[in-house]
Coordinates of C-alpha atoms and ligand atoms in Angstrom, one line a residue:
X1 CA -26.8 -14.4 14.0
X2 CA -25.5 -17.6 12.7
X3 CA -22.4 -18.9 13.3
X4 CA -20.7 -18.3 10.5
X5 CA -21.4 -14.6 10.2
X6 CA -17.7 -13.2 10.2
X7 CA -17.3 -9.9 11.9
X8 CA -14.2 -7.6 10.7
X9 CA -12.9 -3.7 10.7
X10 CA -10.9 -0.9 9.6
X11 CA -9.5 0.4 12.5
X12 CA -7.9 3.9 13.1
X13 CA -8.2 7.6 13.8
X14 CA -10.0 9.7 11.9
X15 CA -11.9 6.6 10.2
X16 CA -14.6 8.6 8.3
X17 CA -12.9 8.7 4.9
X18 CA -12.0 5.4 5.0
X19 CA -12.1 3.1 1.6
X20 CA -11.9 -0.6 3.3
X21 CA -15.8 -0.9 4.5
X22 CA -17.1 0.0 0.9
X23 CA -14.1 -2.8 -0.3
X24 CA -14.8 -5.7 2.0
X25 CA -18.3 -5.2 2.4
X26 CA -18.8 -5.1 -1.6
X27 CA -16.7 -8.7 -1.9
X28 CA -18.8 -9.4 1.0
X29 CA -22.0 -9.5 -1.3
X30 CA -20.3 -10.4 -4.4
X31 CA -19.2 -13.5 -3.0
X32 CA -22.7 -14.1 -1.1
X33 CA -21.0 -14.3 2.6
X34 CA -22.4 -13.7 5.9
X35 CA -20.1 -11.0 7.3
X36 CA -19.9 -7.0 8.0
X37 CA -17.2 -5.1 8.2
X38 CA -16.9 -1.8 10.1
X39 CA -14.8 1.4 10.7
X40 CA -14.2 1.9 14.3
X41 CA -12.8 5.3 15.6
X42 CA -10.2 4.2 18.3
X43 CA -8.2 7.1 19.6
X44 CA -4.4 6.6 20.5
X45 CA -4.6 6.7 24.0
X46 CA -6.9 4.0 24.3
X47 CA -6.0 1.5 21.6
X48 CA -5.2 -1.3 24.1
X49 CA -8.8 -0.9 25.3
X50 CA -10.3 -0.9 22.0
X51 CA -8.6 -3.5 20.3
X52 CA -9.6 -5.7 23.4
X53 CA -13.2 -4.7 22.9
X54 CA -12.6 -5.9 19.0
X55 CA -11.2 -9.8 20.3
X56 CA -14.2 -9.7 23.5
X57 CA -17.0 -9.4 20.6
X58 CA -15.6 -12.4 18.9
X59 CA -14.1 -10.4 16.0
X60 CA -12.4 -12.4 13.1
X61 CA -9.8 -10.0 12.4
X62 CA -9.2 -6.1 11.6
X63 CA -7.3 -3.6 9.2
X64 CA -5.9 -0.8 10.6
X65 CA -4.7 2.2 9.5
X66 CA -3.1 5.7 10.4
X67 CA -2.2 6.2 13.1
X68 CA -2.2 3.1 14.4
X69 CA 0.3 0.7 12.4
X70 CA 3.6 0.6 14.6
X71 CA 1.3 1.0 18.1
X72 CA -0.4 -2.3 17.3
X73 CA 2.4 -4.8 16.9
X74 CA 3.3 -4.2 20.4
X75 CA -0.7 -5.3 20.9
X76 CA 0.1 -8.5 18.6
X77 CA 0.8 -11.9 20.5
X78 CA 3.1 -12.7 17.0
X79 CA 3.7 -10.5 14.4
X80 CA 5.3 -12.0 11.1
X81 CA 8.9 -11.8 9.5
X82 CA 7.3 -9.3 6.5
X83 CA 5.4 -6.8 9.3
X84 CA 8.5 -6.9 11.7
X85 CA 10.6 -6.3 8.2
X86 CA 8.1 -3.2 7.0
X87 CA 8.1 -1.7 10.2
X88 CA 4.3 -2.2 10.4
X89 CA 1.2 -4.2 10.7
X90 CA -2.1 -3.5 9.0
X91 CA -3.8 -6.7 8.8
X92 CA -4.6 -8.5 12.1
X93 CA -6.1 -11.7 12.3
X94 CA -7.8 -13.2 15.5
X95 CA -7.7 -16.8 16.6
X96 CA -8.5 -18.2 19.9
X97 CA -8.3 -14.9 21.5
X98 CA -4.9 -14.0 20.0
X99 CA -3.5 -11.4 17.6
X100 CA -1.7 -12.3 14.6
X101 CA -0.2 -9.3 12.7
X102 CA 1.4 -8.7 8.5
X103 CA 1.4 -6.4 6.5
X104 CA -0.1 -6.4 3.0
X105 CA 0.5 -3.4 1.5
X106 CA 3.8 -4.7 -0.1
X107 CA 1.5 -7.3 -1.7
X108 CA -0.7 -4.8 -3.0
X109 CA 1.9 -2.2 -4.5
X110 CA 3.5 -5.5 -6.5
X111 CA -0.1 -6.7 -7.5
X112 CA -1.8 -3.5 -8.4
X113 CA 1.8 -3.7 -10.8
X114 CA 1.6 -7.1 -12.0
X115 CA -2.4 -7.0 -12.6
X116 CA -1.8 -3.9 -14.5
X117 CA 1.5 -5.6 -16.7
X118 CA -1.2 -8.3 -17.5
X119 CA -4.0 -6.6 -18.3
X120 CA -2.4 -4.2 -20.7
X121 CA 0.1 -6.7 -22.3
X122 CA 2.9 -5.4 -21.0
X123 CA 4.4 -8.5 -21.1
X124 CA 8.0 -7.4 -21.6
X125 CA 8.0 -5.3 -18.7
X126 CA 8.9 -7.4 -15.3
X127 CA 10.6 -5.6 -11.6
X128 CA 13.9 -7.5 -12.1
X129 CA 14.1 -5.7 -15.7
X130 CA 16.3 -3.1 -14.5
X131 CA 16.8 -0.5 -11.3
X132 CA 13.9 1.4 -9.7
X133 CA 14.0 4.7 -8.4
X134 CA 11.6 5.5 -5.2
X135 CA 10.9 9.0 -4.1
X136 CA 10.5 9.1 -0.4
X137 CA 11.6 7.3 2.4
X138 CA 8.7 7.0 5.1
X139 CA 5.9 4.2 5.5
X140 CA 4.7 3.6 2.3
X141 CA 8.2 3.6 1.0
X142 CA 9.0 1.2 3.8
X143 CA 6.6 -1.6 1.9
X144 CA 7.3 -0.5 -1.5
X145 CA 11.0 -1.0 -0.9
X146 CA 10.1 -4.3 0.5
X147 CA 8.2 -5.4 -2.2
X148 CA 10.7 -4.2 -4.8
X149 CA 13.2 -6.6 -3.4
X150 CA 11.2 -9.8 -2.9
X151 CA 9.8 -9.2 -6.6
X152 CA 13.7 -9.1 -7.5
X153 CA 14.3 -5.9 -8.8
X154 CA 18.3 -5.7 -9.3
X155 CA 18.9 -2.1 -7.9
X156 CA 17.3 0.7 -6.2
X157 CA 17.8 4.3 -6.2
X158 CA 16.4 6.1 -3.2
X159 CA 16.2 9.6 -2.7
X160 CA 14.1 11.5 0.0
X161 CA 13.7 15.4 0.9
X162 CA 15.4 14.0 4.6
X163 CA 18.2 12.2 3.1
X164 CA 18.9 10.8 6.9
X165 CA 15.7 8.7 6.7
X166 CA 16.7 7.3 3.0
X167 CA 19.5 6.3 4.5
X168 CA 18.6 4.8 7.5
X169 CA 16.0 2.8 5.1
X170 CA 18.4 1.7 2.5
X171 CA 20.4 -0.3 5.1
X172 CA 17.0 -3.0 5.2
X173 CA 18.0 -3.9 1.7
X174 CA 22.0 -3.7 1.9
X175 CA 24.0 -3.4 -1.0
X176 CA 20.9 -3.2 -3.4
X177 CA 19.9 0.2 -2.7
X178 CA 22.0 3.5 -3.3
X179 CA 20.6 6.8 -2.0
X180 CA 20.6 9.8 -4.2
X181 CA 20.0 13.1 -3.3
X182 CA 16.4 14.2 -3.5
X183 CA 17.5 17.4 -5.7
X184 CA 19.2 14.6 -8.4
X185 CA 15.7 13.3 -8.6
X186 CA 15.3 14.3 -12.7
X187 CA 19.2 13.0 -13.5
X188 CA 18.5 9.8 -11.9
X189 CA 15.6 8.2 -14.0
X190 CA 18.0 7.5 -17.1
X191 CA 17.8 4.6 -17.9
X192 CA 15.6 2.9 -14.9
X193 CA 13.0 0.2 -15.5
X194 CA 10.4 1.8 -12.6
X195 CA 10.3 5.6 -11.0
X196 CA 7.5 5.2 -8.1
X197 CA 6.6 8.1 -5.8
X198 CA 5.9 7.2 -2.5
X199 CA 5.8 10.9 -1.2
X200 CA 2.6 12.8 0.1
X201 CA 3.4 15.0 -3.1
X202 CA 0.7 15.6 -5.8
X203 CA -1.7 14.7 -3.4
X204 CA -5.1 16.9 -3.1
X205 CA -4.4 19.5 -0.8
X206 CA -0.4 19.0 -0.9
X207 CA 2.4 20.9 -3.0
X208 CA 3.1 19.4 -6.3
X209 CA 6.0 16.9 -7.0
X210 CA 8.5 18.7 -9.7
X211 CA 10.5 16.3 -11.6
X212 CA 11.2 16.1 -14.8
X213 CA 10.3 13.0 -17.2
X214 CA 12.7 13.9 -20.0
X215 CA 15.8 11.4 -19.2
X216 CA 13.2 8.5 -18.4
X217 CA 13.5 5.9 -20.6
X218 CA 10.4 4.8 -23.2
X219 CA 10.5 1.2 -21.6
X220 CA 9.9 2.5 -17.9
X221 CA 6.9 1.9 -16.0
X222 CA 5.7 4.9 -13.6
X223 CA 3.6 4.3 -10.7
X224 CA 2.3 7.2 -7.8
X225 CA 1.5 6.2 -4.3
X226 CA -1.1 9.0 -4.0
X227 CA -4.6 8.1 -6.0
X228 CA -6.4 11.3 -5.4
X229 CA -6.0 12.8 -7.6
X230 CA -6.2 9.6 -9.3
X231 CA -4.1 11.1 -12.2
X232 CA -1.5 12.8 -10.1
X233 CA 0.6 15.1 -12.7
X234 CA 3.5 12.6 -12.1
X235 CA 1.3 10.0 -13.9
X236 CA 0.1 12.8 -16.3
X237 CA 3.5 13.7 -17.3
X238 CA 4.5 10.4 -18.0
X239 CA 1.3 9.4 -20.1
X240 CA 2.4 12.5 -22.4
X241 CA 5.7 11.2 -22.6
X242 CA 4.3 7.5 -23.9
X243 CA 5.6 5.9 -20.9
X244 CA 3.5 2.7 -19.1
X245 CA 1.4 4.4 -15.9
X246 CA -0.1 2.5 -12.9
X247 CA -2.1 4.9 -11.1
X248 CA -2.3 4.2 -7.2
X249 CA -6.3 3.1 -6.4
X250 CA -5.0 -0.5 -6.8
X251 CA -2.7 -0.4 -4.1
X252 CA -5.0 0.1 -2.0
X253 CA -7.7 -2.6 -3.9
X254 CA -5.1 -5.1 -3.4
X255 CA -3.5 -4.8 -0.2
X256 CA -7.1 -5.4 1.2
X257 CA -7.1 -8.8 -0.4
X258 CA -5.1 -11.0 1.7
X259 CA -7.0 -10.3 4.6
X260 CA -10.2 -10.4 3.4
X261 CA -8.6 -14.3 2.4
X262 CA -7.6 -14.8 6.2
X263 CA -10.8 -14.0 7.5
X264 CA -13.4 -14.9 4.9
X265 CA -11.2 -18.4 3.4
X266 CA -11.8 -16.6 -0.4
X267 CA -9.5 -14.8 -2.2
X268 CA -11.4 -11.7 -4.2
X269 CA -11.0 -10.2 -7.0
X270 CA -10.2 -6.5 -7.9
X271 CA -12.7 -5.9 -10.7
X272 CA -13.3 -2.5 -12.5
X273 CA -16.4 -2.3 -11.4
X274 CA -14.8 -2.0 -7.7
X275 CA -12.5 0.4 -8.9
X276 CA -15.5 2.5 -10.1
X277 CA -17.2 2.1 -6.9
X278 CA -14.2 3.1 -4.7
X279 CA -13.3 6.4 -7.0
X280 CA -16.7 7.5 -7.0
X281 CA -17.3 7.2 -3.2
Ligands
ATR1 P1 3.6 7.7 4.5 O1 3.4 6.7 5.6 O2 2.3 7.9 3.7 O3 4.7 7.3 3.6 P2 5.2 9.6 5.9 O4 5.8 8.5 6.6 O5 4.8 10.8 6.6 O6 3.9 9.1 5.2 O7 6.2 10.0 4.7 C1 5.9 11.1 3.8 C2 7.0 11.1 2.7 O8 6.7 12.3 1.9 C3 8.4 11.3 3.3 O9 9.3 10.7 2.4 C4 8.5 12.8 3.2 O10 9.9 13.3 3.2 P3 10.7 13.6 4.6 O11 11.1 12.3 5.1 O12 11.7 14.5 4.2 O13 9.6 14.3 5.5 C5 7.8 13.1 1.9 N1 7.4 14.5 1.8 C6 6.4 15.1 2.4 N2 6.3 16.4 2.1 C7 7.3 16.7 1.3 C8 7.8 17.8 0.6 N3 7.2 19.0 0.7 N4 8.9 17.7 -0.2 C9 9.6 16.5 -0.3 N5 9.2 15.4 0.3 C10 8.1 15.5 1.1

């Protein structure tokens, strides 16, 4: 194996289903690089072991996912200001034998966003347009709300099913964010520039998120977490309704991007022949 072969993985537990090896390993041969990139099963009692393995066979770095994001900052010799801030790591990088630790997927909920805004011509819609209204309160919203106010978006309304955890997560962003009660959750899209649901609901298999799109404004942008279905009836509802929809595949396109950049010194591109791929795996 030459010396430039760069080794990476998805870790977590179950891995099966996991998107990332199809992801990396197709920029892998798009970009004509001499790497792999694997899912490894590591179970939660022996995470210390197996992340150990992953630095003793020379690794470059790993992804991880469920349910191993908060375990494996404690595993991290430096974990940086946006992973502490999130709550979470799921991009580690490997140098000299020690763990660095972020978090991307604030990068890709703004960037699937953005990429969408530019390839549609949406060029009068932009996050500090007006207030944003997130549905949910645990990890995903964590990065979501984190992106939301680095990308400068003036207010946020909050409202989870536990209002507790809303709550306890609006005090990350101060006097930006005002919780709502989850059962206001129709009243309070008048007039706001984003609604983004960051809930488990509408997902295959899950009950159905009821809301309803009549107060939202024409200008608003709506954007779902979940991306399977890949047209959750949030995004359904709203495509009726004429408003902008960014489905949520490309959250997950673009949060892998940064690390694939750490490890692999190219940043890649999410292409819609990528996106094909991914859905039809
Ligand atoms: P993730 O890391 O994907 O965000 P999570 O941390 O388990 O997953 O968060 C799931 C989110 O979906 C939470 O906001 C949860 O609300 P609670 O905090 O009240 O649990 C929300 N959620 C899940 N099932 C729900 C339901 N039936 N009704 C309303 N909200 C629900």
């Amino acid at each position: 194996m030459s010396k430039n072969f760069v080794k990476t993985a998805v870790i977590g537990h179950p891995i099966a289903h996991s998107k990332s090896p199809l992801i990396h390993n197709e920029w892998l041969r798009v970009y004509g690089l001499q790497g792999s990139y694997e899912a490894i099963d590591i179970e939660p009692e022996v995470l210390a072991d197996g992340v150990r393995a992953l630095v003793e066979r020379g690794l470059a770095g790993f992804n991880v996912t469920i349910p191993h994001k908060i375990a494996v900052m404690e595993l991290c010799d430096e974990v940086d200001k946006r992973a502490r801030e999130i709550g979470a790591v799921n991009t580690v990088t490997i140098r000299d034998g020690r763990l660095h630790g972020t978090n991307t997927d604030a990068f890709g909920f703004a960037q699937n966003i953005l990429s969408a805004c530019a390839n549609e011509s949406w060029n009068d819609w932009s996050f500090d347009g007006g207030a944003a209204v997130v549905l949910g309160a645990g990890g995903a919203a964590r990065a979501v709300i984190y992106a939301l106010l680095e990308q400068g978006a003036p207010s946020i309304i909050l409202l989870n099913r536990t209002r507790e955890k809303a709550e306890e997560l609006a005090q990350t962003g101060a006097d930006r964010i005002k919780v709502e009660s989850w059962q206001k959750r129709s009243d309070v899209l008048e007039g706001a520039n984003l609604i983004v649901n960051t809930t488990s609901l509408g997902m295959e298999g899950k009950p159905r998120l009821e809301i309803d799109l009549s107060k939202a404004s024409s200008d608003a942008l709506v954007t779902d977490v979940v991306y399977a279905p890949l047209y959750t009836e949030l995004l359904r509802q709203a495509e009726a309704r004429g408003l902008r929809c960014v489905s949520g595949i490309g959250m997950l396109l673009h949060q892998a991007r940064p690390g694939f950049e750490l490890w692999n010194g190219i940043m890649p591109e999410v292409t819609p022949e990528l996106e094909e791929k991914v859905l039809e795996s």
